[in-house]
mmCIF file of C-alpha atoms in Angstrom:
data_model
loop_
_atom_site.group_PDB
_atom_site.id
_atom_site.type_symbol
_atom_site.label_atom_id
_atom_site.label_comp_id
_atom_site.label_asym_id
_atom_site.label_seq_id
_atom_site.Cartn_x
_atom_site.Cartn_y
_atom_site.Cartn_z
ATOM 1 C CA MET A 251 128.717 98.683 22.955
ATOM 2 C CA GLY A 252 129.487 95.297 21.441
ATOM 3 C CA ILE A 253 132.236 92.813 20.530
ATOM 4 C CA PRO A 254 134.314 91.346 17.785
ATOM 5 C CA GLY A 255 133.902 87.725 16.845
ATOM 6 C CA GLY A 256 135.787 84.612 16.035
ATOM 7 C CA THR A 257 135.707 80.933 15.272
ATOM 8 C CA PHE A 258 136.385 77.956 17.428
ATOM 9 C CA THR A 259 136.241 74.207 17.373
ATOM 10 C CA MET A 260 134.632 72.200 20.155
ATOM 11 C CA GLU A 261 136.110 68.936 21.359
ATOM 12 C CA HIS A 262 133.782 66.187 22.584
ATOM 13 C CA SER A 263 134.283 64.830 26.084
ATOM 14 C CA PRO A 264 132.726 61.595 27.367
ATOM 15 C CA LYS A 265 132.000 62.955 30.842
ATOM 16 C CA LEU A 266 128.541 63.482 32.307
ATOM 17 C CA ALA A 267 126.464 66.445 31.215
ATOM 18 C CA ALA A 268 127.612 68.927 33.819
ATOM 19 C CA LEU A 269 131.232 68.026 33.179
ATOM 20 C CA VAL A 270 131.426 67.667 29.411
ATOM 21 C CA LEU A 271 131.109 71.317 28.549
ATOM 22 C CA THR A 272 133.818 72.229 26.114
ATOM 23 C CA VAL A 273 134.809 75.855 26.004
ATOM 24 C CA ALA A 274 135.006 77.446 22.606
ATOM 25 C CA ALA A 275 135.271 81.064 21.758
ATOM 26 C CA LEU A 276 135.769 83.657 19.212
ATOM 27 C CA SER A 277 135.534 87.320 19.167
ATOM 28 C CA THR A 278 133.679 88.338 16.089
ATOM 29 C CA GLY A 279 134.539 91.259 13.926
ATOM 30 C CA ALA A 280 133.348 90.768 10.364
ATOM 31 C CA CYS A 281 136.056 88.202 9.834
ATOM 32 C CA ALA A 282 136.716 84.630 10.813
ATOM 33 C CA VAL A 283 139.701 84.168 13.076
ATOM 34 C CA PRO A 284 142.243 81.377 12.563
ATOM 35 C CA LEU A 285 141.766 78.135 14.461
ATOM 36 C CA ASP A 286 145.499 77.610 14.980
ATOM 37 C CA PRO A 287 146.141 78.790 18.580
ATOM 38 C CA GLU A 288 149.669 79.812 17.592
ATOM 39 C CA ALA A 289 148.639 81.821 14.540
ATOM 40 C CA PRO A 290 148.623 85.648 14.800
ATOM 41 C CA ALA A 291 145.324 87.496 14.762
ATOM 42 C CA GLU A 292 144.553 89.890 11.934
ATOM 43 C CA ALA A 293 142.600 93.127 12.423
ATOM 44 C CA THR A 294 140.136 93.190 9.531
ATOM 45 C CA ASP A 295 136.822 94.052 11.181
ATOM 46 C CA ASP A 296 134.755 96.950 9.879
ATOM 47 C CA ALA A 297 134.347 98.471 13.341
ATOM 48 C CA ALA A 298 136.311 96.505 15.919
ATOM 49 C CA PRO A 299 139.878 97.555 16.780
ATOM 50 C CA GLN A 300 141.089 93.975 16.502
ATOM 51 C CA ALA A 301 139.969 90.545 15.432
ATOM 52 C CA VAL A 302 140.867 87.709 17.744
ATOM 53 C CA GLN A 303 141.208 83.962 17.856
ATOM 54 C CA SER A 304 140.490 81.576 20.670
ATOM 55 C CA HIS A 305 141.424 78.103 21.862
ATOM 56 C CA ASN A 306 139.097 75.155 22.356
ATOM 57 C CA ALA A 307 140.330 72.857 25.113
ATOM 58 C CA LEU A 308 138.706 74.009 28.366
ATOM 59 C CA THR A 309 136.074 71.724 29.866
ATOM 60 C CA SER A 310 133.731 72.589 32.689
ATOM 61 C CA ASN A 311 135.551 70.054 34.823
ATOM 62 C CA ALA A 312 138.786 71.991 34.354
ATOM 63 C CA LEU A 313 136.997 75.252 35.102
ATOM 64 C CA THR A 314 135.465 74.036 38.354
ATOM 65 C CA SER A 315 138.287 71.884 39.722
ATOM 66 C CA ASN A 316 141.523 73.549 38.633
ATOM 67 C CA ALA A 317 144.034 74.660 41.250
ATOM 68 C CA LEU A 318 144.243 78.257 40.017
ATOM 69 C CA THR A 319 140.663 79.291 40.732
ATOM 70 C CA ALA A 320 139.204 76.469 42.839
ATOM 71 C CA GLU A 321 141.617 76.999 45.727
ATOM 72 C CA ALA A 322 141.088 80.337 47.490
ATOM 73 C CA LEU A 323 144.734 80.920 48.434
ATOM 74 C CA THR A 324 145.996 80.219 44.946
ATOM 75 C CA SER A 325 143.251 82.282 43.345
ATOM 76 C CA LYS A 326 144.114 85.263 45.538
ATOM 77 C CA ALA A 327 147.791 84.799 44.702
ATOM 78 C CA LEU A 328 146.900 84.892 41.021
ATOM 79 C CA THR A 329 144.739 88.043 41.089
ATOM 80 C CA SER A 330 146.823 90.035 43.576
ATOM 81 C CA ASN A 331 149.924 89.804 41.380
ATOM 82 C CA ALA A 332 150.705 90.703 37.784
ATOM 83 C CA LEU A 333 149.718 88.315 35.014
ATOM 84 C CA THR A 334 153.306 88.034 33.844
ATOM 85 C CA ALA A 335 155.665 85.092 33.446
ATOM 86 C CA GLU A 336 157.901 86.401 36.222
ATOM 87 C CA ALA A 337 155.096 86.867 38.748
ATOM 88 C CA LEU A 338 153.522 83.489 38.012
ATOM 89 C CA SER A 339 156.857 81.678 38.226
ATOM 90 C CA ASP A 340 158.131 83.482 41.326
ATOM 91 C CA ASN A 341 154.986 82.867 43.383
ATOM 92 C CA PRO A 342 155.165 79.354 44.913
ATOM 93 C CA LEU A 343 151.371 78.965 44.947
ATOM 94 C CA THR A 344 150.742 79.762 41.294
ATOM 95 C CA ALA A 345 153.892 77.992 40.158
ATOM 96 C CA GLU A 346 152.782 74.780 41.862
ATOM 97 C CA ALA A 347 149.205 75.182 40.625
ATOM 98 C CA LEU A 348 150.400 75.292 37.023
ATOM 99 C CA ARG A 349 151.561 71.686 37.335
ATOM 100 C CA ASP A 350 147.845 70.864 37.205
ATOM 101 C CA PRO A 351 146.748 70.418 33.534
ATOM 102 C CA ALA A 352 143.323 71.812 34.400
ATOM 103 C CA ALA A 353 144.902 74.965 35.825
ATOM 104 C CA ARG A 354 146.973 75.412 32.682
ATOM 105 C CA ALA A 355 143.844 75.057 30.556
ATOM 106 C CA VAL A 356 142.039 77.720 32.589
ATOM 107 C CA LEU A 357 145.014 80.077 32.467
ATOM 108 C CA ARG A 358 145.000 79.811 28.676
ATOM 109 C CA TYR A 359 141.484 81.256 28.596
ATOM 110 C CA ILE A 360 142.173 83.806 31.320
ATOM 111 C CA ALA A 361 145.164 85.112 29.374
ATOM 112 C CA SER A 362 143.255 85.233 26.089
ATOM 113 C CA CYS A 363 140.483 87.284 27.718
ATOM 114 C CA ALA A 364 142.720 89.587 29.770
ATOM 115 C CA LEU A 365 145.685 90.329 27.505
ATOM 116 C CA PRO A 366 145.649 92.111 24.129
ATOM 117 C CA ALA A 367 146.360 90.310 20.876
ATOM 118 C CA GLY A 368 150.081 90.067 20.257
ATOM 119 C CA GLU A 369 150.977 89.652 23.933
ATOM 120 C CA ARG A 370 151.818 86.286 25.437
ATOM 121 C CA LEU A 371 153.104 84.601 28.568
ATOM 122 C CA THR A 372 155.898 82.060 28.242
ATOM 123 C CA ILE A 373 156.544 80.210 31.475
ATOM 124 C CA ALA A 374 159.337 77.719 32.112
ATOM 125 C CA LEU A 375 158.036 74.675 33.973
ATOM 126 C CA ASP A 376 159.732 71.353 34.710
ATOM 127 C CA GLY A 377 162.203 71.668 31.871
ATOM 128 C CA GLY A 378 159.627 72.819 29.308
ATOM 129 C CA GLU A 379 157.795 75.997 28.334
ATOM 130 C CA LEU A 380 154.122 76.945 28.539
ATOM 131 C CA THR A 381 152.836 79.707 26.255
ATOM 132 C CA PHE A 382 149.557 81.560 26.754
ATOM 133 C CA HIS A 383 148.415 84.058 24.103
ATOM 134 C CA GLY A 384 146.422 87.263 24.588
ATOM 135 C CA GLU A 385 143.418 88.051 22.396
ATOM 136 C CA LEU A 386 140.708 90.401 23.712
ATOM 137 C CA GLY A 387 142.594 92.738 26.039
ATOM 138 C CA LEU A 388 139.832 93.161 28.636
ATOM 139 C CA ALA A 389 142.344 93.627 31.481
ATOM 140 C CA PRO A 390 145.622 94.802 29.896
ATOM 141 C CA ARG A 391 147.008 96.412 33.076
ATOM 142 C CA TRP A 392 146.965 93.028 34.780
ATOM 143 C CA GLY A 393 149.605 91.920 32.313
ATOM 144 C CA GLN A 394 151.975 94.776 33.134
ATOM 145 C CA GLU A 395 154.746 94.732 35.724
ATOM 146 C CA GLY A 396 153.286 95.535 39.128
ATOM 147 C CA GLY A 397 149.745 94.911 37.910
ATOM 148 C CA SER A 398 146.932 93.047 39.625
ATOM 149 C CA CYS A 399 143.342 92.000 38.888
ATOM 150 C CA ASP A 400 140.884 94.281 40.704
ATOM 151 C CA GLY A 401 137.110 93.993 40.775
ATOM 152 C CA ALA A 402 136.613 95.319 37.253
ATOM 153 C CA CYS A 403 139.262 92.972 35.922
ATOM 154 C CA ARG A 404 137.732 89.973 37.666
ATOM 155 C CA THR A 405 134.234 90.617 36.413
ATOM 156 C CA TRP A 406 135.219 91.127 32.751
ATOM 157 C CA VAL A 407 137.608 88.205 32.590
ATOM 158 C CA SER A 408 135.027 85.992 34.302
ATOM 159 C CA GLY A 409 132.237 86.956 31.909
ATOM 160 C CA CYS A 410 134.519 86.364 28.943
ATOM 161 C CA VAL A 411 135.595 82.903 30.118
ATOM 162 C CA LEU A 412 132.061 81.792 31.016
ATOM 163 C CA ALA A 413 130.686 82.967 27.672
ATOM 164 C CA ARG A 414 132.990 80.520 25.940
ATOM 165 C CA VAL A 415 131.714 77.286 27.493
ATOM 166 C CA ASN A 416 130.285 74.780 25.011
ATOM 167 C CA TYR A 417 128.437 71.495 25.565
ATOM 168 C CA LEU A 418 127.876 70.289 22.014
ATOM 169 C CA GLY A 419 131.399 69.251 21.094
ATOM 170 C CA GLU A 420 131.206 70.702 17.598
ATOM 171 C CA LYS A 421 132.517 73.653 15.639
ATOM 172 C CA VAL A 422 130.508 76.793 16.419
ATOM 173 C CA ARG A 423 130.822 80.488 15.626
ATOM 174 C CA ILE A 424 129.662 83.080 18.129
ATOM 175 C CA SER A 425 129.638 86.842 18.565
ATOM 176 C CA LEU A 426 130.615 88.149 22.014
ATOM 177 C CA ARG A 427 129.260 91.568 22.957
ATOM 178 C CA GLY A 428 129.392 93.757 26.032
ATOM 179 C CA ASP A 429 129.778 97.287 27.336
ATOM 180 C CA ARG A 430 133.444 97.596 26.366
ATOM 181 C CA ALA A 431 135.233 99.087 23.364
ATOM 182 C CA GLU A 432 137.029 95.762 22.948
ATOM 183 C CA LEU A 433 133.655 94.058 22.534
ATOM 184 C CA ARG A 434 132.302 96.298 19.807
ATOM 185 C CA ALA A 435 130.329 94.642 17.001
ATOM 186 C CA GLY A 436 130.143 96.287 13.593
ATOM 187 C CA LYS A 437 127.120 96.266 11.292
ATOM 188 C CA VAL A 438 128.375 93.270 9.347
ATOM 189 C CA GLU A 439 128.847 91.238 12.491
ATOM 190 C CA ARG A 440 125.452 92.188 13.902
ATOM 191 C CA ALA A 441 123.821 91.125 10.646
ATOM 192 C CA GLU A 442 125.690 87.818 10.512
ATOM 193 C CA TYR A 443 124.969 86.956 14.151
ATOM 194 C CA PRO A 444 121.365 88.049 14.841
ATOM 195 C CA THR A 445 120.263 85.422 17.394
ATOM 196 C CA ARG A 446 120.772 86.377 21.014
ATOM 197 C CA GLU A 447 121.642 83.238 22.992
ATOM 198 C CA ALA A 448 122.277 84.295 26.620
ATOM 199 C CA THR A 449 124.325 86.617 28.815
ATOM 200 C CA TYR A 450 127.156 85.286 30.996
ATOM 201 C CA TYR A 451 128.674 86.821 34.134
ATOM 202 C CA GLY A 452 130.055 86.004 37.566
ATOM 203 C CA ASP A 453 133.371 85.701 39.394
ATOM 204 C CA ILE A 454 135.461 82.637 38.663
ATOM 205 C CA PHE A 455 138.127 83.896 41.120
ATOM 206 C CA ALA A 456 135.902 84.198 44.214
ATOM 207 C CA GLU A 457 136.350 81.910 47.222
ATOM 208 C CA ARG A 458 132.952 80.559 46.234
ATOM 209 C CA PRO A 459 133.080 80.971 42.438
ATOM 210 C CA ARG A 460 129.976 82.280 40.721
ATOM 211 C CA TYR A 461 129.038 81.036 37.265
ATOM 212 C CA HIS A 462 125.881 82.818 36.105
ATOM 213 C CA ALA A 463 123.830 83.172 32.955
ATOM 214 C CA CYS A 464 120.492 84.733 32.110
ATOM 215 C CA LEU A 465 118.167 84.086 29.186
ATOM 216 C CA PRO A 466 116.814 86.635 26.701
ATOM 217 C CA PRO A 467 113.051 86.974 26.143
ATOM 218 C CA GLY A 468 111.484 83.925 24.530
ATOM 219 C CA THR A 469 114.362 81.593 25.380
ATOM 220 C CA SER A 470 114.130 78.628 27.748
ATOM 221 C CA ALA A 471 117.348 76.702 27.056
ATOM 222 C CA ILE A 472 121.023 77.135 26.176
ATOM 223 C CA PRO A 473 121.871 73.953 24.233
ATOM 224 C CA ARG A 474 125.321 75.222 23.186
ATOM 225 C CA VAL A 475 126.384 75.607 26.814
ATOM 226 C CA CYS A 476 124.072 73.386 28.863
ATOM 227 C CA GLY A 477 122.976 70.665 26.479
ATOM 228 C CA PRO A 478 119.419 69.325 26.797
ATOM 229 C CA SER A 479 118.850 70.353 30.414
ATOM 230 C CA LEU A 480 119.500 73.453 32.490
ATOM 231 C CA GLU A 481 119.373 71.333 35.642
ATOM 232 C CA THR A 482 122.716 69.655 34.892
ATOM 233 C CA CYS A 483 124.424 72.799 33.599
ATOM 234 C CA ALA A 484 127.690 73.831 35.226
ATOM 235 C CA ILE A 485 126.579 77.453 34.841
ATOM 236 C CA GLU A 486 123.633 78.532 36.978
ATOM 237 C CA VAL A 487 120.868 80.039 34.866
ATOM 238 C CA ALA A 488 119.474 82.756 37.122
ATOM 239 C CA GLY A 489 116.395 83.620 35.046
ATOM 240 C CA SER A 490 115.349 86.178 32.452
ATOM 241 C CA CYS A 491 117.799 88.908 31.440
ATOM 242 C CA ASP A 492 114.862 91.320 31.300
ATOM 243 C CA SER A 493 114.437 91.047 35.063
ATOM 244 C CA LEU A 494 118.095 90.605 36.046
ATOM 245 C CA CYS A 495 119.889 93.180 33.851
ATOM 246 C CA ASP A 496 119.634 96.767 32.708
ATOM 247 C CA ALA A 497 117.889 97.503 29.415
ATOM 248 C CA PRO A 498 119.753 96.047 26.411
ATOM 249 C CA SER A 499 122.294 98.184 24.585
ATOM 250 C CA VAL A 500 122.040 99.174 20.927
ATOM 251 C CA ASP A 501 123.839 95.999 19.862
ATOM 252 C CA GLY A 502 121.400 93.834 21.868
ATOM 253 C CA SER A 503 123.752 92.935 24.732
ATOM 254 C CA PHE A 504 122.447 93.053 28.303
ATOM 255 C CA PRO A 505 124.608 95.105 30.721
ATOM 256 C CA ASN A 506 124.902 94.982 34.508
ATOM 257 C CA CYS A 507 123.293 91.597 35.129
ATOM 258 C CA ARG A 508 122.640 90.082 38.552
ATOM 259 C CA GLY A 509 122.854 86.512 39.684
ATOM 260 C CA LYS A 510 120.933 84.703 42.384
ATOM 261 C CA ILE A 511 122.397 83.665 45.719
ATOM 262 C CA ARG A 512 120.993 81.310 48.334
ATOM 263 C CA GLY A 513 120.107 82.947 51.633
ATOM 264 C CA ARG A 514 120.168 81.513 55.147
ATOM 265 C CA SER A 515 116.645 80.195 54.689
ATOM 266 C CA GLY A 516 117.724 78.309 51.582
ATOM 267 C CA GLU A 517 115.735 80.477 49.206
ATOM 268 C CA LEU A 518 117.342 82.149 46.205
ATOM 269 C CA ALA A 519 117.506 85.934 46.138
ATOM 270 C CA VAL A 520 118.699 88.314 43.428
ATOM 271 C CA GLU A 521 122.108 89.885 44.100
ATOM 272 C CA LYS A 522 122.060 93.592 44.914
ATOM 273 C CA THR A 523 125.297 94.391 43.087
ATOM 274 C CA PRO A 524 125.338 93.902 39.305
ATOM 275 C CA HIS A 525 128.181 92.318 37.373
ATOM 276 C CA LEU A 526 129.726 94.939 35.102
ATOM 277 C CA GLY A 527 131.420 92.228 33.072
ATOM 278 C CA SER A 528 128.236 90.848 31.536
ATOM 279 C CA VAL A 529 128.971 89.299 28.139
ATOM 280 C CA THR A 530 126.174 88.439 25.722
ATOM 281 C CA VAL A 531 126.605 85.755 23.064
ATOM 282 C CA PHE A 532 124.928 85.967 19.670
ATOM 283 C CA LEU A 533 124.661 83.079 17.192
ATOM 284 C CA ARG A 534 124.180 82.939 13.438
#
């Protein structure tokens, strides 16, 4: 399976290495997507069902410290209810969390990963309105009345959000691919984006959030995401995708990747359960 693609612009942040990551994303599909976050997406890919656009304002600091996913009670309130304006507004925990700019930034990416293109959340807050647009549609049922975000939803939305982190602070195009119809890459896209960068996966909603990545054969760094050093990266690089994931799919993406967790003795061990929502990024 694979994914569409897109274009995004990175914004530079003056914070230290682990905190200056700027998220940028695009779903590729043989066409460039508009940079205007309010502009509608156009389906012009040769194979993908839709082309999508993405926003470029999420920093690693927002990802790791925001009230929506950093606080266990609020995170549970978010995933156990529908991703709708009514549910978010009616729940005191999520409503209060959205007063945090970092939480709003994270929700923008969560919504763009979970909801299909053309759908959006418009939430009234403190006399104004917040609008969050859908793009990829990896968890569409979450956005329906009575919906919630189960394990499959959490893993795919997490992989999608983590794959869009960027350290460089510059305009970059990427191709996102994974074992989902929504992440299908056509021949044109695969030819335009031949360089496999890394695979991203985890659970940003867990009580102890997991931000994982693994490297493809022959790769020892992820400058787009981590900058010059993996040691200061906000995402934990668990090792080689060859040893942590199933064999790569036809489009080159690695499915079912595993992270590493620290045991009681302090040593790292490979997780037994794989992350279905493993998203591989390809570069030009």
